[in-house]
CSV table of N, CA and C in Angstrom, one decimal:
chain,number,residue,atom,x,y,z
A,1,UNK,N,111.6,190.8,94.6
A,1,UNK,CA,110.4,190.0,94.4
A,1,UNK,C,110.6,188.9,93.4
A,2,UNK,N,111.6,189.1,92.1
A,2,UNK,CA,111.6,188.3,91.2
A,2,UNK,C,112.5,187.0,91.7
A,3,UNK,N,113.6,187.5,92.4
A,3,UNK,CA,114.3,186.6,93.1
A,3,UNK,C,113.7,185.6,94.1
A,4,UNK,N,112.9,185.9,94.6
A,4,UNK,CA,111.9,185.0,95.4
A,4,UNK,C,111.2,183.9,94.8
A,5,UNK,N,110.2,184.6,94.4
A,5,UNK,CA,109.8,183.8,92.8
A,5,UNK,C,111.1,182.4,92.2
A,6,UNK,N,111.6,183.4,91.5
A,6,UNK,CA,112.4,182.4,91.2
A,6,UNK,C,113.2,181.6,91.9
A,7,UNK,N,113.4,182.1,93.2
A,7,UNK,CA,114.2,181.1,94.3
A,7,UNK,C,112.8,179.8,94.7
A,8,UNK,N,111.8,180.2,94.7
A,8,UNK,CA,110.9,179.2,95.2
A,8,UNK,C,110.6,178.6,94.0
A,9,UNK,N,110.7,179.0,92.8
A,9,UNK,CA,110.2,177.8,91.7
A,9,UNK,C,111.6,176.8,91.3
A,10,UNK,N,112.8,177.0,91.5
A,10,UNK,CA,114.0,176.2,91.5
A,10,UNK,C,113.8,175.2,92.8
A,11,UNK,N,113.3,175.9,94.4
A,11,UNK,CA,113.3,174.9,95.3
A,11,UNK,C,112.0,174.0,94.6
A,12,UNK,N,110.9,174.1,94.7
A,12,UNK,CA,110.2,173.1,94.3
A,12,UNK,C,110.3,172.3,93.2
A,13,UNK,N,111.1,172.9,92.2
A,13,UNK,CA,111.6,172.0,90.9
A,13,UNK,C,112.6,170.8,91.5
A,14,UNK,N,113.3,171.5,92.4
A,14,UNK,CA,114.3,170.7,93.3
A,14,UNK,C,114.0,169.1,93.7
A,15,UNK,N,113.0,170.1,94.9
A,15,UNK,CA,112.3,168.9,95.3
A,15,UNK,C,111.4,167.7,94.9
A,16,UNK,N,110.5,168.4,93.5
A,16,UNK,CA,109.8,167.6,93.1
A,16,UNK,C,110.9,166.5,92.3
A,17,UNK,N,112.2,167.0,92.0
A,17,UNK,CA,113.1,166.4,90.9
A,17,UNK,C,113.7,164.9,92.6
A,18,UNK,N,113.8,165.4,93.5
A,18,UNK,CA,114.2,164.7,94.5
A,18,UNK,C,113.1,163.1,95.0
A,19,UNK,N,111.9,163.8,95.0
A,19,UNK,CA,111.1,162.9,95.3
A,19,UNK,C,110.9,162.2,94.7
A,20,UNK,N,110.5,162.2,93.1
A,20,UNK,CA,110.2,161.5,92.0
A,20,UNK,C,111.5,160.5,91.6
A,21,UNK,N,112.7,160.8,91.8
A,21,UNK,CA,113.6,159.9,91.8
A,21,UNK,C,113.8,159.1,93.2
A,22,UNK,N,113.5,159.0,94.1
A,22,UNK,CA,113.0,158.5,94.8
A,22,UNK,C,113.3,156.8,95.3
A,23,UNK,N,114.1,155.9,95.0
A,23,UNK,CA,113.8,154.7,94.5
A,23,UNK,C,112.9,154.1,95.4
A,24,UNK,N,111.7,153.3,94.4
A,24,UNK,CA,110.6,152.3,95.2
A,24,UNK,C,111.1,151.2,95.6
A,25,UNK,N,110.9,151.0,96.6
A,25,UNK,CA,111.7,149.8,98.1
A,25,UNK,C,110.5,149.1,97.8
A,26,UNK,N,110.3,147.6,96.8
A,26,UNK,CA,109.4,146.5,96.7
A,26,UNK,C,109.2,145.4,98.3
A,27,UNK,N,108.3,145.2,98.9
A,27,UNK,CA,108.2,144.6,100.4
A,27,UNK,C,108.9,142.9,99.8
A,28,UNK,N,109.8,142.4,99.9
A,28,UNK,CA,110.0,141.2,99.8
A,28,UNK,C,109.9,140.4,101.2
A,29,UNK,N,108.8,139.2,100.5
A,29,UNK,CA,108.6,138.4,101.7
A,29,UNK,C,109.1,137.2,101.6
A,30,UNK,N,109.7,136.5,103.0
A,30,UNK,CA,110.6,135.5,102.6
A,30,UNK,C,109.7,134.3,103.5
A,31,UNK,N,109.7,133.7,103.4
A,31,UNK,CA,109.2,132.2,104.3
A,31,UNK,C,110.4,131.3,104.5
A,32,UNK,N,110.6,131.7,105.8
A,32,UNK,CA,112.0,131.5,106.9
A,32,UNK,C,111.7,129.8,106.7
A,33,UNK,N,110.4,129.2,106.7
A,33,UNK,CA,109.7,127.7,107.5
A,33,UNK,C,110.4,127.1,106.0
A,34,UNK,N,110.0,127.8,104.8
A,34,UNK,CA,110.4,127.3,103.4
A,34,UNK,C,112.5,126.9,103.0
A,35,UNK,N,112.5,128.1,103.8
A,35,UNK,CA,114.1,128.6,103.2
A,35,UNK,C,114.7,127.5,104.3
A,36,UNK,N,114.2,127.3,105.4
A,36,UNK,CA,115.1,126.2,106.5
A,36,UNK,C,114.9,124.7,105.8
A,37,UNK,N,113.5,124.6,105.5
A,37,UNK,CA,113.2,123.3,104.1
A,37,UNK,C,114.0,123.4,103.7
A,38,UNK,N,114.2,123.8,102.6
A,38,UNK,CA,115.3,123.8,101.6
A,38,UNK,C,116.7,123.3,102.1
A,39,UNK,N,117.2,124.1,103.6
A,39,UNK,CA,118.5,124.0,103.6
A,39,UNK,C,119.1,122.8,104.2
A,40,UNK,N,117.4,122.2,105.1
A,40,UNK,CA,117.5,120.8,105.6
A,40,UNK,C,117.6,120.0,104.4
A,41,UNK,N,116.9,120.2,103.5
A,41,UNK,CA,116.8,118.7,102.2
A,41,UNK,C,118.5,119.2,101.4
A,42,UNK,N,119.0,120.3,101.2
A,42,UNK,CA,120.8,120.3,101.1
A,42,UNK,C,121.2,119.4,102.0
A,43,UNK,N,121.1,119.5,103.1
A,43,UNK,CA,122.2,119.1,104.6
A,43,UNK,C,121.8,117.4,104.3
A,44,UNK,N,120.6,117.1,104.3
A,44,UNK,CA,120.1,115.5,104.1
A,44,UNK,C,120.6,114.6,102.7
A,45,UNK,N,120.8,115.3,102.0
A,45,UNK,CA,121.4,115.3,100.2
A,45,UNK,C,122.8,114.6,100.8
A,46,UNK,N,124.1,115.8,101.3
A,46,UNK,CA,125.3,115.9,101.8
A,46,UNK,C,125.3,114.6,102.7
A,47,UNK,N,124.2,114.3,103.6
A,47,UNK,CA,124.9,113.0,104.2
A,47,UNK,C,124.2,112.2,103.4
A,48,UNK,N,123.4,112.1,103.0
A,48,UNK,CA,123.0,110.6,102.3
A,48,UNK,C,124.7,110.2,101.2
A,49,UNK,N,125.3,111.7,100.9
A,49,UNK,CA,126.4,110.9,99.8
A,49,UNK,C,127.6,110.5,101.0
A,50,UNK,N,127.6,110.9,102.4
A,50,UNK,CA,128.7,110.1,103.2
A,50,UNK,C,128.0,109.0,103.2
A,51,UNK,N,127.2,108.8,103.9
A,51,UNK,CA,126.7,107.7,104.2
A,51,UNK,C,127.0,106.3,103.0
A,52,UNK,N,126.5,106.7,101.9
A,52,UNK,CA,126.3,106.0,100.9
A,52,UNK,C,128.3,105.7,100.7
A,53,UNK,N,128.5,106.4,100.9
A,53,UNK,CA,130.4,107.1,100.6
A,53,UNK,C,130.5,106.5,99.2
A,54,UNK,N,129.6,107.8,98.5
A,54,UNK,CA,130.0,107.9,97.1
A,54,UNK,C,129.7,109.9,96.8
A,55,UNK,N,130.5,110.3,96.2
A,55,UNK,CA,131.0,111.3,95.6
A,55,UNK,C,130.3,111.7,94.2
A,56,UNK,N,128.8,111.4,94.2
A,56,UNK,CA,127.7,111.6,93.3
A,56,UNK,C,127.6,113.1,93.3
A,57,UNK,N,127.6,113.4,91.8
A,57,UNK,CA,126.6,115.1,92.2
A,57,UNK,C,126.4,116.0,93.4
A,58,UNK,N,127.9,115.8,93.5
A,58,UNK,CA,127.8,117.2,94.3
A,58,UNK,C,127.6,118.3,94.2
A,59,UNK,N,126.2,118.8,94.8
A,59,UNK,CA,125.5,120.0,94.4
A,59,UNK,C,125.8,121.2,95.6
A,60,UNK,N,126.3,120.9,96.4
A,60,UNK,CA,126.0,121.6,98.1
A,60,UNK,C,127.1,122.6,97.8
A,61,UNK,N,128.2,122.2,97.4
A,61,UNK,CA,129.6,123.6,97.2
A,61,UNK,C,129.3,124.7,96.2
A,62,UNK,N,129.8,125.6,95.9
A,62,UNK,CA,129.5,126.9,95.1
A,62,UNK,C,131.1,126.5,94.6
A,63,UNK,N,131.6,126.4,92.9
A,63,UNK,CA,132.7,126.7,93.0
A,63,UNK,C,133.8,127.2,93.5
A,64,UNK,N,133.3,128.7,94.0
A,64,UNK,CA,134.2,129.4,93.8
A,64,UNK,C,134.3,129.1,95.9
A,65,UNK,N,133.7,128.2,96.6
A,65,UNK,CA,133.6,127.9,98.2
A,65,UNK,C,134.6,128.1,98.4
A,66,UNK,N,134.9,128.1,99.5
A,66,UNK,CA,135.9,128.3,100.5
A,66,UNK,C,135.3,127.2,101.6
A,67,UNK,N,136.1,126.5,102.1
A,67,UNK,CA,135.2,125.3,103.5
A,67,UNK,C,137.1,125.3,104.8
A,68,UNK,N,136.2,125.6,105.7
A,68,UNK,CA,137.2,126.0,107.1
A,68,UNK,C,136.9,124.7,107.9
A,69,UNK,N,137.9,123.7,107.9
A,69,UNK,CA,137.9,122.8,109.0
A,69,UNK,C,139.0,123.1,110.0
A,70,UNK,N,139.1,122.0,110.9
A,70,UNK,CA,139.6,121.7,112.3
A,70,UNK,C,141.3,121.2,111.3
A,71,UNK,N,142.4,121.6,111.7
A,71,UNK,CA,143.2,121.5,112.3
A,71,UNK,C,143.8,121.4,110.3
A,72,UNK,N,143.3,122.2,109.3
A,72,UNK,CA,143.5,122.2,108.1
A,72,UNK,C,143.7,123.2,107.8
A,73,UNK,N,144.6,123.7,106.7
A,73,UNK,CA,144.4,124.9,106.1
A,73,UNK,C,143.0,125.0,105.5
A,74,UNK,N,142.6,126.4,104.9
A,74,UNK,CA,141.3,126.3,104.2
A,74,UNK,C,141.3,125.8,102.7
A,75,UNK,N,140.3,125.5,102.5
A,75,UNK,CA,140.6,124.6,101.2
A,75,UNK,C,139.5,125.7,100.3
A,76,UNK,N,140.2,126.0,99.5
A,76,UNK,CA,139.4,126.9,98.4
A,76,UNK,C,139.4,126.8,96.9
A,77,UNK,N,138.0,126.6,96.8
A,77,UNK,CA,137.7,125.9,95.3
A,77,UNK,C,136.9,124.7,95.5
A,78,UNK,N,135.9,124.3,94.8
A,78,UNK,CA,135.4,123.2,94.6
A,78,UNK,C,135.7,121.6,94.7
A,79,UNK,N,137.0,122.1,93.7
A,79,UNK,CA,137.6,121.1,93.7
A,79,UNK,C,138.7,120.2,94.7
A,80,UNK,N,139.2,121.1,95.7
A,80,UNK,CA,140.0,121.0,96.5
A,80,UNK,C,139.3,120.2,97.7
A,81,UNK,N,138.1,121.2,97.7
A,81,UNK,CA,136.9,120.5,98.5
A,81,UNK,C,136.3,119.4,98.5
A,82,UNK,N,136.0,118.8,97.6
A,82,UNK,CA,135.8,117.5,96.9
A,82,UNK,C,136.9,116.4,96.7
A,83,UNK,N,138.5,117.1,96.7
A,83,UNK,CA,139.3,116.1,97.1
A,83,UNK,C,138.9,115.9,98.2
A,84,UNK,N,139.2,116.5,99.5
A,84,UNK,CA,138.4,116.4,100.8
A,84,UNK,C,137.9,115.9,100.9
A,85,UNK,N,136.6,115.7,100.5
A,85,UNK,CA,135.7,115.0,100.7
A,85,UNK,C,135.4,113.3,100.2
A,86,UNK,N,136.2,113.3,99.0
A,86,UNK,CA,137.0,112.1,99.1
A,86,UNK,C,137.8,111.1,100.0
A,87,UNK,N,138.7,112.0,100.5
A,87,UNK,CA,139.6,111.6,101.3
A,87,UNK,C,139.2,111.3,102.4
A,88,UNK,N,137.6,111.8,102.8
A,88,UNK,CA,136.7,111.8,104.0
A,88,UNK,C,136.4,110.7,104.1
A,89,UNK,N,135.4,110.2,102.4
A,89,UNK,CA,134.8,109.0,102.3
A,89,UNK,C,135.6,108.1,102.8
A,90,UNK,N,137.0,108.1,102.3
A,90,UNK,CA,137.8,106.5,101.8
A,90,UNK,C,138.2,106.4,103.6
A,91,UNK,N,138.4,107.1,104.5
A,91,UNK,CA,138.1,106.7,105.6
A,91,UNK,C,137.3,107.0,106.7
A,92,UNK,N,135.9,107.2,106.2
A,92,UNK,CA,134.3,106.8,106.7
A,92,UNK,C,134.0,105.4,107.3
A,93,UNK,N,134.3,105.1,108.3
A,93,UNK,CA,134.3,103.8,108.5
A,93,UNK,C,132.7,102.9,108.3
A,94,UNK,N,133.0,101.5,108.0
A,94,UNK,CA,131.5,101.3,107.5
A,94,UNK,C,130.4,100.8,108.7
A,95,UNK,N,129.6,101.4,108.3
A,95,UNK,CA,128.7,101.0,109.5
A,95,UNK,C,128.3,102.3,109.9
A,96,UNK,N,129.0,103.2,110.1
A,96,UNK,CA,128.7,104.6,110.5
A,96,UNK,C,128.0,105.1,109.8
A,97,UNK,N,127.3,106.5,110.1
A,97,UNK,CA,126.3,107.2,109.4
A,97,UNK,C,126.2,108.5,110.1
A,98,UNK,N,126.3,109.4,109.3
A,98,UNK,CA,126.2,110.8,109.3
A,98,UNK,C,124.8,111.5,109.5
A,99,UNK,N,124.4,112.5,110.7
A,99,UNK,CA,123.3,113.4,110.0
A,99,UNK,C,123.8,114.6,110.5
A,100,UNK,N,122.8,115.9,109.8
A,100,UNK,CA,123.3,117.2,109.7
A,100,UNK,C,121.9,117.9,110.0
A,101,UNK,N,122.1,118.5,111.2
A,101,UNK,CA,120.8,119.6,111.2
A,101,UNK,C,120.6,120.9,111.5
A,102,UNK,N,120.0,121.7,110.7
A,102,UNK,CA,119.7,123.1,110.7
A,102,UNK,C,119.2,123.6,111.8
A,103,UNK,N,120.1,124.0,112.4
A,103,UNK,CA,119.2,124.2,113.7
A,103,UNK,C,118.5,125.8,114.0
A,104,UNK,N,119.4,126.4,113.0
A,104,UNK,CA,119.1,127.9,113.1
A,104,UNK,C,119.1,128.5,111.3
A,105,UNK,N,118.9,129.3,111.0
A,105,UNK,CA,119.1,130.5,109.8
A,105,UNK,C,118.6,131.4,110.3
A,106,UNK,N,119.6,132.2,109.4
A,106,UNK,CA,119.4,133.9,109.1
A,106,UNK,C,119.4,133.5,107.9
A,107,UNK,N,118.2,134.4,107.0
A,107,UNK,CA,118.3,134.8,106.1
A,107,UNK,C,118.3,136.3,105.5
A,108,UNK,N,119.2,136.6,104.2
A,108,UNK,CA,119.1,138.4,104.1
A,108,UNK,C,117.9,138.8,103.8
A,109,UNK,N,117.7,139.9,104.0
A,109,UNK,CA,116.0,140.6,104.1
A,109,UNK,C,115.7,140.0,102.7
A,110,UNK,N,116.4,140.0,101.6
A,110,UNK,CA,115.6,139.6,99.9
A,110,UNK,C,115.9,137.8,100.0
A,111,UNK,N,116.1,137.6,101.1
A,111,UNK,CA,116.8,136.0,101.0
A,111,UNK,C,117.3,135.3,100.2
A,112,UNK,N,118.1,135.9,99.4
A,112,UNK,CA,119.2,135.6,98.6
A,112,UNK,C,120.5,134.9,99.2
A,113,UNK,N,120.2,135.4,100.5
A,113,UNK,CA,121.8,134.5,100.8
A,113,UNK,C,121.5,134.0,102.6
A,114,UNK,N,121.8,133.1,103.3
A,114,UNK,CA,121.0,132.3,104.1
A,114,UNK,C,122.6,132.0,105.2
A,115,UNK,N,122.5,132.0,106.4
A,115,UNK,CA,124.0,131.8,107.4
A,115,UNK,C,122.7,130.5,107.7
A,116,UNK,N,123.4,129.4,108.2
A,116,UNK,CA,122.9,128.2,109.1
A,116,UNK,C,123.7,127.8,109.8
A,117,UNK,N,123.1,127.9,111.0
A,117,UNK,CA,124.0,126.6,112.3
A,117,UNK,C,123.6,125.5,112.2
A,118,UNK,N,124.5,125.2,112.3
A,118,UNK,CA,123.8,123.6,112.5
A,118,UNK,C,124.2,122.4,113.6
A,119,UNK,N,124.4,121.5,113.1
A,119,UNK,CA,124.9,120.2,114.4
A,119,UNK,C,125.2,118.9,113.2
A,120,UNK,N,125.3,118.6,113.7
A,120,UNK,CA,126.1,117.4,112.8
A,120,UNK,C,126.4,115.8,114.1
A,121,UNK,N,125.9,115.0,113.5
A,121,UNK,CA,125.6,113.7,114.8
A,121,UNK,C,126.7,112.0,113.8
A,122,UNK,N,127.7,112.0,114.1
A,122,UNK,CA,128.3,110.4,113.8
A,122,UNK,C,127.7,109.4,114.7
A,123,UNK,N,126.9,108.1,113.7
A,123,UNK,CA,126.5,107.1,115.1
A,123,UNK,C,127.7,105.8,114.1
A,124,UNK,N,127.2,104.8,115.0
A,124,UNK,CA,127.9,103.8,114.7
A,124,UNK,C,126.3,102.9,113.6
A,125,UNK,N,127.0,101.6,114.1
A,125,UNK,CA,125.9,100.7,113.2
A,125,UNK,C,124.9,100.5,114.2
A,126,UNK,N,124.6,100.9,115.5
A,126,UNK,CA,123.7,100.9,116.9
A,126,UNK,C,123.0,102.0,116.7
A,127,UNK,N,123.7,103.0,115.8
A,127,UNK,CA,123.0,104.5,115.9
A,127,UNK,C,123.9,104.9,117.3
A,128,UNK,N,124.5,104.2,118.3
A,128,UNK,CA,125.1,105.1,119.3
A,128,UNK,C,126.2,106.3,118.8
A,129,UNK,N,126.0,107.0,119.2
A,129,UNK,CA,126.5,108.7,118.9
A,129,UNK,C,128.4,108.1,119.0
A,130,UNK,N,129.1,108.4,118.3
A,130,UNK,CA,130.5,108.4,118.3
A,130,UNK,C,131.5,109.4,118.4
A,131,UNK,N,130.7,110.8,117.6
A,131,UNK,CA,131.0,111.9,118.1
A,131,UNK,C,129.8,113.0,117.2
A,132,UNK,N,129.7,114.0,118.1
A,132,UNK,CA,129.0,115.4,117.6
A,132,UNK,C,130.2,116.7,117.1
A,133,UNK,N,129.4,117.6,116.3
A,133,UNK,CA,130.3,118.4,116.4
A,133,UNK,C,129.0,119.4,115.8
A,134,UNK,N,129.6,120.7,115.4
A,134,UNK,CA,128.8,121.8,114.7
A,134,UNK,C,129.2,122.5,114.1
A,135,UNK,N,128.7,123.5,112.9
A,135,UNK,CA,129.2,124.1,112.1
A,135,UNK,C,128.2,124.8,111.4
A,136,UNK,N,129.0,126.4,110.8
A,136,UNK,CA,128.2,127.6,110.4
A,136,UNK,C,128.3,127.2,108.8
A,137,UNK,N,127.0,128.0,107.8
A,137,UNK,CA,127.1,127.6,106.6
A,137,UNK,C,126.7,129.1,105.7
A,138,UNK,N,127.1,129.2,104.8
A,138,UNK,CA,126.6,130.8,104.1
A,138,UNK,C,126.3,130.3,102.8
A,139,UNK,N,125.0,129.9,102.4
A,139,UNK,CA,124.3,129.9,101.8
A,139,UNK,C,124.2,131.1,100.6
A,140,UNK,N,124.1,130.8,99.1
A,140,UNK,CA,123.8,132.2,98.3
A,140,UNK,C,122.8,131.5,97.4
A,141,UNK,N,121.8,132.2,96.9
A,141,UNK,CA,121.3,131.8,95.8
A,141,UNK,C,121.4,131.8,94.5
A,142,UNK,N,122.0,130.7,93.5
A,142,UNK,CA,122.5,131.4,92.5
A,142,UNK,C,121.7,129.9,91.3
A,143,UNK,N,121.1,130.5,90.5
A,143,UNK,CA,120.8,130.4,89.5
A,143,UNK,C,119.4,129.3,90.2
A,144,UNK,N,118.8,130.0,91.0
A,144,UNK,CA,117.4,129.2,91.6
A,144,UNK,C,117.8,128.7,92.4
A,145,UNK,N,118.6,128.3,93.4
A,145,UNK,CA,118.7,127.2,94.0
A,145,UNK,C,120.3,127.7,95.2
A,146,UNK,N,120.3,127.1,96.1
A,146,UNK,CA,120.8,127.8,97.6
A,146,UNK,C,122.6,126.5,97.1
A,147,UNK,N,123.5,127.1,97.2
A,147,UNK,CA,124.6,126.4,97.3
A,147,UNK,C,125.4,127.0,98.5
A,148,UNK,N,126.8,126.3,98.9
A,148,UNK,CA,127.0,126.8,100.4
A,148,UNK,C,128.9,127.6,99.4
A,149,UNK,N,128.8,128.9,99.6
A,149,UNK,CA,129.9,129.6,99.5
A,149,UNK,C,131.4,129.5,100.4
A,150,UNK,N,130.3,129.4,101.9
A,150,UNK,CA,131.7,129.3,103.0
A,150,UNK,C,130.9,128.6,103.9
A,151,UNK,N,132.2,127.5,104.8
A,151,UNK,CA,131.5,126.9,105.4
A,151,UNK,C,132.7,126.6,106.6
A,152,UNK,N,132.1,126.5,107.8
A,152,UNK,CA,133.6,125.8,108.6
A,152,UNK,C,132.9,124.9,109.8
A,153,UNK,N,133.6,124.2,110.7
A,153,UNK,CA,132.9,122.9,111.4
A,153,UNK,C,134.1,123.0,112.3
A,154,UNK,N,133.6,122.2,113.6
A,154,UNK,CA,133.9,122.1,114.9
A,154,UNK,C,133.8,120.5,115.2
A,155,UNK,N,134.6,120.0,115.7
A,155,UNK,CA,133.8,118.7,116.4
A,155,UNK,C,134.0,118.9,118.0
A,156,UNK,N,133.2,118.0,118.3
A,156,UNK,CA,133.2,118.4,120.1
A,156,UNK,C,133.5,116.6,120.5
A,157,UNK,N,134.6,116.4,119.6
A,157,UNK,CA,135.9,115.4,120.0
A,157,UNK,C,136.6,116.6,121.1
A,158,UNK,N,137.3,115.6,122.1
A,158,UNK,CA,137.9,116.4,122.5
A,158,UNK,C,139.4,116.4,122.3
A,159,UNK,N,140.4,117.5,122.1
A,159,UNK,CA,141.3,117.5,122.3
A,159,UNK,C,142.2,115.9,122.7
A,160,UNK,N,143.2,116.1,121.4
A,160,UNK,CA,144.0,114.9,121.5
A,160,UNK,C,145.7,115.1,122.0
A,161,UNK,N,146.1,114.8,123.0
A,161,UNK,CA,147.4,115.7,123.3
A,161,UNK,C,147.9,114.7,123.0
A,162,UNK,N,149.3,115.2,122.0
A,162,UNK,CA,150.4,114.2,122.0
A,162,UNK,C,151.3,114.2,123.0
A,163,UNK,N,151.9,113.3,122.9
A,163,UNK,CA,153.0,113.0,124.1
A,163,UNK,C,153.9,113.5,124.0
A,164,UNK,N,154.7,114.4,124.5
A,164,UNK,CA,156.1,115.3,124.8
A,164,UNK,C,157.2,113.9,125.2
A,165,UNK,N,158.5,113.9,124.1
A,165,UNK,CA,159.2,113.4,124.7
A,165,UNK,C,159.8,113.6,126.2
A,166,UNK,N,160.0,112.7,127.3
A,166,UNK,CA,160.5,113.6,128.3
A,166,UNK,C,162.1,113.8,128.5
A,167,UNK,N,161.9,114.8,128.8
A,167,UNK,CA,163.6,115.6,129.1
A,167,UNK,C,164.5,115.1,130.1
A,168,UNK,N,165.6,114.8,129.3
A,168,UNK,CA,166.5,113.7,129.9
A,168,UNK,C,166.8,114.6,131.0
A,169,UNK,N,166.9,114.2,132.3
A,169,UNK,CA,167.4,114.9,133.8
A,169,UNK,C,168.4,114.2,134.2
A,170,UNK,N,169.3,115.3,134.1
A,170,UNK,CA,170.6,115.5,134.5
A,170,UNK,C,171.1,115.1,135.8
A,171,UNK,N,172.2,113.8,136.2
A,171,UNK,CA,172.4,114.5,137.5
A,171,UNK,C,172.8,115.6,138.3
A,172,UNK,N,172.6,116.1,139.2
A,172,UNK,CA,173.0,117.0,139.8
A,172,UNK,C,174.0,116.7,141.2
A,173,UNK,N,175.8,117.1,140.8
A,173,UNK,CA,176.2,117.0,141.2
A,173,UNK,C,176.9,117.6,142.5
């Protein structure tokens, strides 16, 4: 009998010790309509400095980024990036103009960190389209404010084949 007793006042000590530690799950509510704002006025920031092709305050990289293009190794670091994007500028042809748009986000349930598709439009000085392309973006929040950690792009140029020297043919005797 004593064994019981004391088996059932350990289980409920147990339990009450289980429940009470418990950890409280706070409801975090995110506003998707807010957080896509946000990542539209980054994306509009980023071309206003092609456009302009000046290399102002760039706020859009996270130091420590990583950025995945077409037919490049990955360039990792800030700085590396910003060479890049240099290199972008100085042959930005003039006239042309860049836009970038959010076409999609995920954000994480605390929205701290944000994936965006996007699209991306080159026109000329007509605004006629010269080429499109698209690209994923991973967004974090750090210190108030959304910078892009990793990022990579597509263009829907098409494939450029180079030319195979042709193979000298032999006569056949």
């Amino acid at each position: 009998m004593k064994n019981k007793i004391l088996n059932s006042i350990v289980f409920i000590s147990i339990l009450a010790f289980v429940i009470g530690c418990k950890p409280k799950t706070q409801e975090v509510t995110i506003d998707k309509v807010q957080i896509k704002n946000d990542i539209q006025a980054i994306e509009n920031k980023m071309a206003e400095m092609y456009n302009n092709r000046e290399l102002v305050g760039e706020e859009y990289y996270a130091d420590d980024a990583t950025s995945f293009s077409q037919n490049k190794p990955p360039l990792v670091g800030k700085s590396a990036i910003d060479q890049s994007i240099k290199e972008d500028l100085a042959n930005f042809q003039k006239g042309n103009q860049i836009a970038f748009v959010a076409n999609e986000i995920f954000p994480s349930n605390d929205g701290n960190q944000v994936i965006e598709v996007g699209s991306y439009r080159v026109s000329d000085s007509t605004s006629t389209a010269i080429y499109t392309g698209n690209y994923m973006a991973l967004f974090e929040k750090r210190d108030g404010k959304y910078v892009c950690i990793r990022d990579m792009a597509a263009s829907d140029r098409p494939k450029i084949e180079i030319a195979k020297p042709e193979e000298k043919k032999e006569d056949k005797k």
